[in-house]
Short mmCIF file of C-alpha atoms in Angstrom, two decimals:
data_model
loop_
_atom_site.label_atom_id
_atom_site.label_comp_id
_atom_site.label_asym_id
_atom_site.label_seq_id
_atom_site.Cartn_x
_atom_site.Cartn_y
_atom_site.Cartn_z
CA UNK A 1 60.84 -25.09 -86.52
CA UNK A 2 63.47 -26.11 -87.62
CA UNK A 3 64.53 -26.54 -90.78
CA UNK A 4 64.87 -30.90 -90.70
CA UNK A 5 60.91 -31.50 -88.62
CA UNK A 6 59.34 -33.23 -91.16
CA UNK A 7 55.86 -33.15 -89.37
CA UNK A 8 52.86 -32.80 -90.98
CA UNK A 9 50.39 -30.59 -89.79
CA UNK A 10 46.61 -29.79 -90.31
CA UNK A 11 45.59 -26.32 -91.69
CA UNK A 12 42.71 -24.08 -92.39
CA UNK A 13 42.51 -20.90 -94.21
CA UNK A 14 40.94 -18.33 -91.29
CA UNK A 15 41.84 -14.77 -93.86
CA UNK A 16 41.45 -12.20 -90.95
CA UNK A 17 38.47 -10.36 -91.38
CA UNK A 18 40.77 -6.61 -91.45
CA UNK A 19 42.40 -8.50 -94.47
CA UNK A 20 38.88 -8.15 -95.90
CA UNK A 21 38.36 -4.81 -95.12
CA UNK A 22 41.68 -3.78 -96.14
CA UNK A 23 41.38 -4.85 -99.58
CA UNK A 24 38.05 -3.36 -100.10
CA UNK A 25 39.07 -0.13 -98.76
CA UNK A 26 41.65 -0.27 -101.42
CA UNK A 27 39.57 -1.65 -104.12
CA UNK A 28 36.98 1.40 -103.34
CA UNK A 29 40.33 4.10 -103.91
CA UNK A 30 41.72 2.67 -106.76
CA UNK A 31 43.28 5.79 -108.51
CA UNK A 32 42.43 4.17 -112.12
CA UNK A 33 44.88 4.79 -115.08
CA UNK A 34 43.86 6.33 -118.80
CA UNK A 35 43.44 4.35 -121.49
CA UNK A 36 43.53 5.56 -125.34
CA UNK A 37 40.18 5.54 -126.78
CA UNK A 38 39.02 2.33 -129.31
CA UNK A 39 41.82 -0.01 -128.78
CA UNK A 40 40.45 -2.54 -126.74
CA UNK A 41 43.15 -5.04 -125.61
CA UNK A 42 45.89 -4.94 -127.73
CA UNK A 43 47.90 -1.78 -124.90
CA UNK A 44 46.51 -3.91 -121.97
CA UNK A 45 43.11 -4.56 -119.74
CA UNK A 46 40.88 -1.51 -120.40
CA UNK A 47 39.99 0.93 -117.61
CA UNK A 48 36.94 -0.23 -117.95
CA UNK A 49 36.71 -3.82 -118.03
CA UNK A 50 39.05 -3.51 -114.59
CA UNK A 51 36.46 -0.48 -112.73
CA UNK A 52 33.83 -3.47 -113.85
CA UNK A 53 35.68 -6.78 -112.22
CA UNK A 54 37.48 -4.54 -109.24
CA UNK A 55 33.53 -3.77 -108.06
CA UNK A 56 32.24 -6.82 -108.04
CA UNK A 57 35.85 -8.83 -105.78
CA UNK A 58 34.64 -5.70 -103.81
CA UNK A 59 31.28 -5.81 -103.60
CA UNK A 60 29.51 -9.14 -105.29
CA UNK A 61 32.85 -11.54 -104.09
CA UNK A 62 31.52 -13.87 -101.03
CA UNK A 63 35.57 -13.84 -99.79
CA UNK A 64 33.66 -16.36 -97.17
CA UNK A 65 32.01 -18.94 -98.50
CA UNK A 66 35.37 -19.15 -101.70
CA UNK A 67 37.29 -19.91 -98.02
CA UNK A 68 35.06 -22.58 -97.19
CA UNK A 69 34.84 -24.18 -100.62
CA UNK A 70 38.80 -24.50 -100.13
CA UNK A 71 38.15 -25.45 -96.53
CA UNK A 72 35.93 -28.49 -96.92
CA UNK A 73 39.01 -30.44 -98.48
CA UNK A 74 41.78 -31.80 -96.27
CA UNK A 75 45.09 -29.26 -95.71
CA UNK A 76 47.90 -29.61 -94.47
CA UNK A 77 51.36 -27.84 -94.22
CA UNK A 78 55.21 -29.68 -93.79
CA UNK A 79 58.57 -28.09 -93.96
CA UNK A 80 60.70 -29.85 -97.14
CA UNK A 81 64.67 -28.23 -97.84
CA UNK A 82 63.76 -25.37 -95.80
CA UNK A 83 60.51 -23.79 -96.76
CA UNK A 84 56.55 -24.70 -95.59
CA UNK A 85 54.38 -26.14 -97.86
CA UNK A 86 51.39 -26.02 -98.10
CA UNK A 87 48.91 -28.98 -99.70
CA UNK A 88 45.43 -30.50 -99.46
CA UNK A 89 45.63 -34.75 -99.71
CA UNK A 90 42.36 -35.47 -100.50
CA UNK A 91 42.14 -39.29 -99.69
CA UNK A 92 40.01 -41.66 -101.89
CA UNK A 93 37.14 -44.25 -100.65
CA UNK A 94 38.26 -46.42 -102.48
CA UNK A 95 41.47 -48.83 -100.71
CA UNK A 96 42.99 -49.79 -104.37
CA UNK A 97 42.88 -45.73 -105.53
CA UNK A 98 46.37 -44.43 -106.53
CA UNK A 99 47.80 -41.47 -105.50
CA UNK A 100 48.17 -38.75 -108.13
CA UNK A 101 50.05 -35.06 -106.85
CA UNK A 102 48.30 -31.98 -109.26
CA UNK A 103 50.69 -29.29 -109.55
CA UNK A 104 49.05 -25.91 -110.58
CA UNK A 105 51.74 -23.05 -112.64
CA UNK A 106 51.41 -19.14 -112.43
CA UNK A 107 48.41 -17.35 -112.50
CA UNK A 108 47.17 -20.68 -110.75
CA UNK A 109 46.99 -21.80 -107.41
CA UNK A 110 45.26 -24.82 -105.23
CA UNK A 111 42.02 -23.46 -106.45
CA UNK A 112 41.96 -24.27 -109.97
CA UNK A 113 41.47 -27.69 -108.90
CA UNK A 114 38.20 -27.29 -107.24
CA UNK A 115 36.05 -28.85 -110.43
CA UNK A 116 38.15 -31.41 -110.53
CA UNK A 117 38.89 -33.04 -107.14
CA UNK A 118 35.67 -34.70 -106.57
CA UNK A 119 35.25 -36.72 -109.35
CA UNK A 120 38.87 -38.42 -109.50
CA UNK A 121 38.63 -39.68 -105.95
CA UNK A 122 35.00 -40.21 -106.05
CA UNK A 123 33.78 -42.02 -109.43
CA UNK A 124 31.64 -43.64 -108.66
CA UNK A 125 29.58 -40.00 -107.23
CA UNK A 126 30.51 -38.45 -110.01
CA UNK A 127 29.09 -41.33 -112.51
CA UNK A 128 32.22 -43.12 -113.18
CA UNK A 129 33.89 -45.94 -112.80
CA UNK A 130 35.96 -47.01 -108.95
CA UNK A 131 38.48 -48.80 -110.54
CA UNK A 132 40.13 -44.69 -111.70
CA UNK A 133 39.81 -43.55 -108.97
CA UNK A 134 43.48 -41.41 -107.61
CA UNK A 135 44.64 -40.16 -104.19
CA UNK A 136 44.13 -36.48 -104.48
CA UNK A 137 47.99 -34.88 -103.34
CA UNK A 138 47.73 -31.08 -104.88
CA UNK A 139 50.28 -28.80 -103.46
CA UNK A 140 51.00 -24.61 -103.42
CA UNK A 141 54.56 -24.45 -104.83
CA UNK A 142 56.76 -22.73 -102.49
CA UNK A 143 56.20 -19.49 -103.17
CA UNK A 144 53.21 -19.25 -103.91
CA UNK A 145 50.06 -18.99 -101.97
CA UNK A 146 49.87 -20.51 -98.49
CA UNK A 147 53.49 -22.16 -99.41
CA UNK A 148 54.65 -18.61 -99.84
CA UNK A 149 56.93 -16.29 -99.84
CA UNK A 150 60.37 -18.17 -99.70
CA UNK A 151 62.71 -17.35 -97.72
CA UNK A 152 65.99 -17.98 -100.64
CA UNK A 153 67.25 -18.04 -103.85
CA UNK A 154 67.29 -21.27 -105.49
CA UNK A 155 63.65 -22.04 -106.03
CA UNK A 156 63.38 -23.42 -109.83
CA UNK A 157 61.39 -26.05 -110.78
CA UNK A 158 63.71 -28.88 -110.95
CA UNK A 159 64.14 -27.67 -106.48
CA UNK A 160 59.82 -28.10 -107.09
CA UNK A 161 60.13 -31.58 -108.67
CA UNK A 162 62.30 -32.90 -105.37
CA UNK A 163 59.87 -31.37 -103.04
CA UNK A 164 57.44 -32.94 -104.48
CA UNK A 165 59.01 -36.49 -104.80
CA UNK A 166 59.95 -35.57 -100.46
CA UNK A 167 56.38 -34.79 -99.91
CA UNK A 168 54.80 -37.55 -101.82
CA UNK A 169 57.73 -40.48 -99.42
CA UNK A 170 56.37 -38.81 -96.75
CA UNK A 171 52.90 -38.95 -96.95
CA UNK A 172 53.98 -42.51 -97.74
CA UNK A 173 53.17 -42.94 -101.50
CA UNK A 174 55.98 -45.26 -102.74
CA UNK A 175 53.95 -44.98 -106.44
CA UNK A 176 52.06 -42.49 -107.89
CA UNK A 177 50.83 -40.15 -110.95
CA UNK A 178 51.78 -36.79 -111.70
CA UNK A 179 49.76 -34.13 -113.29
CA UNK A 180 50.31 -30.48 -114.44
CA UNK A 181 49.22 -28.03 -116.51
CA UNK A 182 51.31 -23.91 -117.09
CA UNK A 183 54.68 -24.18 -114.44
CA UNK A 184 52.91 -28.16 -113.92
CA UNK A 185 53.38 -29.61 -116.72
CA UNK A 186 56.93 -28.79 -116.50
CA UNK A 187 57.24 -29.41 -112.76
CA UNK A 188 55.51 -33.20 -113.39
CA UNK A 189 58.06 -34.22 -116.30
CA UNK A 190 60.57 -32.98 -114.36
CA UNK A 191 59.49 -35.24 -111.09
CA UNK A 192 59.65 -38.42 -113.29
CA UNK A 193 63.07 -37.59 -113.72
CA UNK A 194 63.79 -36.95 -110.13
CA UNK A 195 62.13 -39.93 -109.38
CA UNK A 196 61.53 -43.07 -111.98
CA UNK A 197 61.28 -45.30 -110.24
CA UNK A 198 58.18 -44.03 -108.36
CA UNK A 199 56.26 -41.93 -110.85
CA UNK A 200 53.75 -44.01 -112.38
CA UNK A 201 52.49 -41.90 -115.60
CA UNK A 202 52.66 -37.93 -116.33
CA UNK A 203 50.46 -36.37 -117.77
CA UNK A 204 50.31 -32.29 -118.60
CA UNK A 205 47.39 -30.48 -120.59
CA UNK A 206 49.35 -28.03 -122.69
CA UNK A 207 52.38 -28.25 -124.70
CA UNK A 208 54.91 -31.62 -123.46
CA UNK A 209 58.82 -29.69 -124.57
CA UNK A 210 59.63 -26.08 -125.87
CA UNK A 211 61.09 -26.07 -129.61
CA UNK A 212 65.20 -25.63 -130.41
CA UNK A 213 64.49 -23.48 -133.31
CA UNK A 214 66.07 -26.30 -135.78
CA UNK A 215 64.68 -26.02 -138.92
CA UNK A 216 63.76 -29.42 -138.85
CA UNK A 217 61.57 -29.66 -136.31
CA UNK A 218 59.42 -27.71 -138.87
CA UNK A 219 59.60 -29.61 -141.58
CA UNK A 220 56.17 -32.01 -142.71
CA UNK A 221 54.09 -29.88 -139.65
CA UNK A 222 50.38 -29.29 -139.93
CA UNK A 223 48.97 -26.07 -140.14
CA UNK A 224 47.44 -25.81 -136.91
CA UNK A 225 50.45 -27.16 -135.66
CA UNK A 226 53.14 -24.44 -137.04
CA UNK A 227 50.30 -22.15 -135.02
CA UNK A 228 50.93 -23.75 -131.47
CA UNK A 229 54.73 -23.23 -132.03
CA UNK A 230 54.37 -19.53 -132.80
CA UNK A 231 53.28 -18.90 -130.22
CA UNK A 232 56.24 -19.28 -128.58
CA UNK A 233 57.29 -16.00 -131.49
CA UNK A 234 54.81 -14.08 -129.93
CA UNK A 235 56.74 -10.87 -128.46
CA UNK A 236 53.38 -10.01 -126.96
CA UNK A 237 52.51 -12.95 -125.33
CA UNK A 238 55.69 -13.42 -123.50
CA UNK A 239 56.19 -9.96 -121.89
CA UNK A 240 55.27 -10.71 -118.97
CA UNK A 241 57.36 -13.45 -118.09
CA UNK A 242 60.00 -11.29 -119.67
CA UNK A 243 59.04 -8.82 -116.98
CA UNK A 244 59.05 -11.04 -113.66
CA UNK A 245 62.36 -13.35 -115.30
CA UNK A 246 64.11 -10.09 -115.00
CA UNK A 247 62.72 -7.98 -112.29
CA UNK A 248 60.00 -9.29 -110.29
CA UNK A 249 61.35 -7.76 -106.88
CA UNK A 250 59.97 -4.25 -109.17
CA UNK A 251 57.07 -5.82 -110.85
CA UNK A 252 55.72 -6.64 -107.60
CA UNK A 253 55.88 -2.79 -105.64
CA UNK A 254 52.79 -2.46 -108.15
CA UNK A 255 50.88 -5.77 -107.36
CA UNK A 256 51.56 -5.24 -103.55
CA UNK A 257 49.95 -2.92 -103.19
CA UNK A 258 47.58 -2.38 -104.84
CA UNK A 259 44.42 -5.02 -105.82
CA UNK A 260 43.97 -3.61 -108.88
CA UNK A 261 47.58 -4.17 -110.76
CA UNK A 262 46.94 -7.79 -108.97
CA UNK A 263 43.55 -7.80 -110.79
CA UNK A 264 44.66 -6.25 -113.84
CA UNK A 265 48.13 -8.58 -114.05
CA UNK A 266 46.36 -11.97 -113.48
CA UNK A 267 42.78 -10.73 -115.70
CA UNK A 268 45.35 -10.35 -118.42
CA UNK A 269 46.43 -13.28 -118.72
CA UNK A 270 42.94 -15.42 -118.65
CA UNK A 271 41.93 -12.63 -121.12
CA UNK A 272 44.86 -14.10 -123.36
CA UNK A 273 45.35 -17.99 -122.90
CA UNK A 274 41.21 -19.92 -121.41
CA UNK A 275 39.27 -20.68 -124.86
CA UNK A 276 39.80 -18.09 -127.73
CA UNK A 277 36.05 -18.99 -128.37
CA UNK A 278 35.26 -17.08 -125.47
CA UNK A 279 35.21 -13.06 -125.89
CA UNK A 280 36.11 -12.89 -121.68
CA UNK A 281 38.18 -14.26 -119.05
CA UNK A 282 34.14 -14.55 -117.17
CA UNK A 283 32.88 -16.39 -120.45
CA UNK A 284 35.34 -19.29 -119.91
CA UNK A 285 35.96 -20.23 -115.65
CA UNK A 286 33.76 -19.59 -113.27
CA UNK A 287 34.33 -15.59 -112.31
CA UNK A 288 33.44 -16.33 -108.01
CA UNK A 289 36.95 -19.15 -108.98
CA UNK A 290 39.15 -16.65 -111.17
CA UNK A 291 38.55 -14.53 -107.73
CA UNK A 292 39.26 -16.93 -105.55
CA UNK A 293 42.37 -17.12 -107.70
CA UNK A 294 42.95 -13.72 -107.55
CA UNK A 295 42.30 -13.32 -103.78
CA UNK A 296 44.66 -16.04 -102.60
CA UNK A 297 48.07 -14.09 -104.41
CA UNK A 298 45.84 -10.52 -102.67
CA UNK A 299 45.65 -12.14 -99.40
CA UNK A 300 49.31 -14.20 -98.95
CA UNK A 301 51.17 -11.59 -100.21
CA UNK A 302 53.00 -14.18 -103.22
CA UNK A 303 53.08 -11.38 -106.06
CA UNK A 304 56.65 -11.23 -105.69
CA UNK A 305 57.68 -14.32 -104.18
CA UNK A 306 56.14 -16.56 -107.20
CA UNK A 307 57.25 -14.29 -110.29
CA UNK A 308 60.44 -14.86 -109.08
CA UNK A 309 60.12 -18.83 -110.20
CA UNK A 310 60.17 -17.17 -113.48
CA UNK A 311 63.70 -15.15 -112.20
CA UNK A 312 64.87 -18.74 -110.49
CA UNK A 313 64.20 -20.64 -113.77
CA UNK A 314 65.23 -18.30 -117.03
CA UNK A 315 68.43 -20.34 -117.07
CA UNK A 316 66.92 -23.32 -117.72
CA UNK A 317 64.50 -21.63 -120.72
CA UNK A 318 64.87 -23.68 -124.09
CA UNK A 319 67.75 -26.21 -122.50
CA UNK A 320 67.65 -30.07 -124.03
CA UNK A 321 66.90 -32.66 -120.80
CA UNK A 322 68.19 -35.83 -120.68
CA UNK A 323 65.12 -38.57 -122.39
CA UNK A 324 62.48 -39.36 -120.10
CA UNK A 325 61.61 -42.84 -120.22
CA UNK A 326 58.38 -42.09 -118.29
CA UNK A 327 55.19 -43.19 -119.75
CA UNK A 328 53.92 -39.73 -119.92
CA UNK A 329 50.13 -37.95 -121.75
CA UNK A 330 49.26 -35.38 -122.95
CA UNK A 331 46.31 -33.06 -123.23
CA UNK A 332 45.73 -30.51 -125.51
CA UNK A 333 43.46 -27.80 -125.31
CA UNK A 334 42.86 -24.64 -128.18
CA UNK A 335 45.43 -22.55 -127.47
CA UNK A 336 48.00 -24.33 -126.17
CA UNK A 337 51.20 -24.74 -127.79
CA UNK A 338 52.05 -28.71 -128.01
CA UNK A 339 53.36 -30.78 -130.91
CA UNK A 340 53.94 -34.30 -130.65
CA UNK A 341 57.23 -34.84 -132.76
CA UNK A 342 58.51 -31.12 -129.88
CA UNK A 343 57.21 -33.45 -127.22
CA UNK A 344 58.55 -36.80 -128.44
CA UNK A 345 62.12 -35.86 -128.29
CA UNK A 346 62.22 -35.54 -124.83
CA UNK A 347 59.63 -38.16 -123.45
CA UNK A 348 58.07 -41.58 -123.61
CA UNK A 349 55.12 -40.33 -125.48
CA UNK A 350 52.18 -42.83 -125.46
CA UNK A 351 48.75 -41.06 -124.33
CA UNK A 352 47.54 -38.10 -127.07
CA UNK A 353 44.59 -36.11 -126.78
CA UNK A 354 43.73 -33.02 -128.62
CA UNK A 355 40.24 -31.72 -127.68
CA UNK A 356 37.72 -28.48 -129.36
CA UNK A 357 36.61 -26.56 -126.08
CA UNK A 358 38.51 -26.11 -122.90
CA UNK A 359 41.82 -23.47 -122.67
CA UNK A 360 45.10 -23.85 -120.79
CA UNK A 361 43.35 -23.43 -117.65
CA UNK A 362 41.29 -27.01 -118.10
CA UNK A 363 41.15 -27.65 -114.91
CA UNK A 364 38.49 -24.57 -114.79
CA UNK A 365 37.26 -24.37 -118.54
CA UNK A 366 36.91 -28.20 -119.31
CA UNK A 367 37.06 -29.94 -115.42
CA UNK A 368 35.24 -33.13 -117.45
CA UNK A 369 37.46 -33.75 -120.30
CA UNK A 370 40.57 -33.14 -118.39
CA UNK A 371 39.49 -35.77 -116.30
CA UNK A 372 38.08 -37.81 -118.54
CA UNK A 373 41.06 -37.55 -120.34
CA UNK A 374 43.50 -38.53 -116.91
CA UNK A 375 41.50 -41.00 -115.90
CA UNK A 376 42.35 -42.73 -119.98
CA UNK A 377 45.74 -42.34 -119.47
CA UNK A 378 46.30 -43.72 -116.12
CA UNK A 379 43.99 -47.20 -116.61
CA UNK A 380 47.12 -49.12 -118.69
CA UNK A 381 49.48 -47.82 -116.10
CA UNK A 382 47.71 -48.34 -113.12
#
């Protein structure tokens, strides 16, 4: 297939049984590390917790059922800028629906959005209003899942945003909304800047913009806002990002060879980033949905190329960008770093919500709240 091939191909996930057998064999043969007594999660994922999660992945988790849930949504691939791009494309039964492209981040995947696609595309079937319907496009970021691995350098966040503009144009959508969390909360505003004449609005869950460190930014903020900004000085929370931004290839040897390593590397983030009121990842998100997400990384062998997104984007961390006049909306869930004053520095913020339940993976943790917030934000922009 040539790099300029613009065809769109149907796609269905079909992991060979030999891959499942290999996964189960590797999990059974894991050489577990020792650990210090009484330190909990402060040194990383406890071995006892990892063993229980791995055993469920090996004996209790049904990949074929997860595969069927994913395949229930129409999936496609196309080639953009030399890279294979995988995406779900679920059209609404409502003819006047607004197209909406939703972007995940790391350590997420398209599996994050299984609970929100139905309510967004067919609100009537979920007790909502037909006027709030969306045609939903959910791509895998190049280098992630079924859009990976990438085969060249240069796939930073801005390139992904330009890729999305091409994808929506190729699908025939001249006007659309953008939504995202994690890396998607950076890519989606970049898409608004890359295609301001096409993007009706940008909605993110989490932070929109980052503090520059200027003391003036902190003056007059509430205690809650100051606590949110304090996350950016937390070296423990940033450790994973520094590793992925500097030595993604070295890290990948462990993640590609050991499913237990891949499991622990991702599960740790679900422990740290989900609703602070929930003790363990499975208290905040559906355990099988979490394992579906982790399985996608494992079966597609994309630990290295997904981590490279940090390496490619590191040069832009903290950089000031031009003001975007595209309407932006923000939903801040517990544990997230969103502060309106910071967001308004570079974005036209017209909608701001703060919630008392949910967390970083809002589409998995509080899908009802996220769907309602997205519908509310886009209602006057249709």
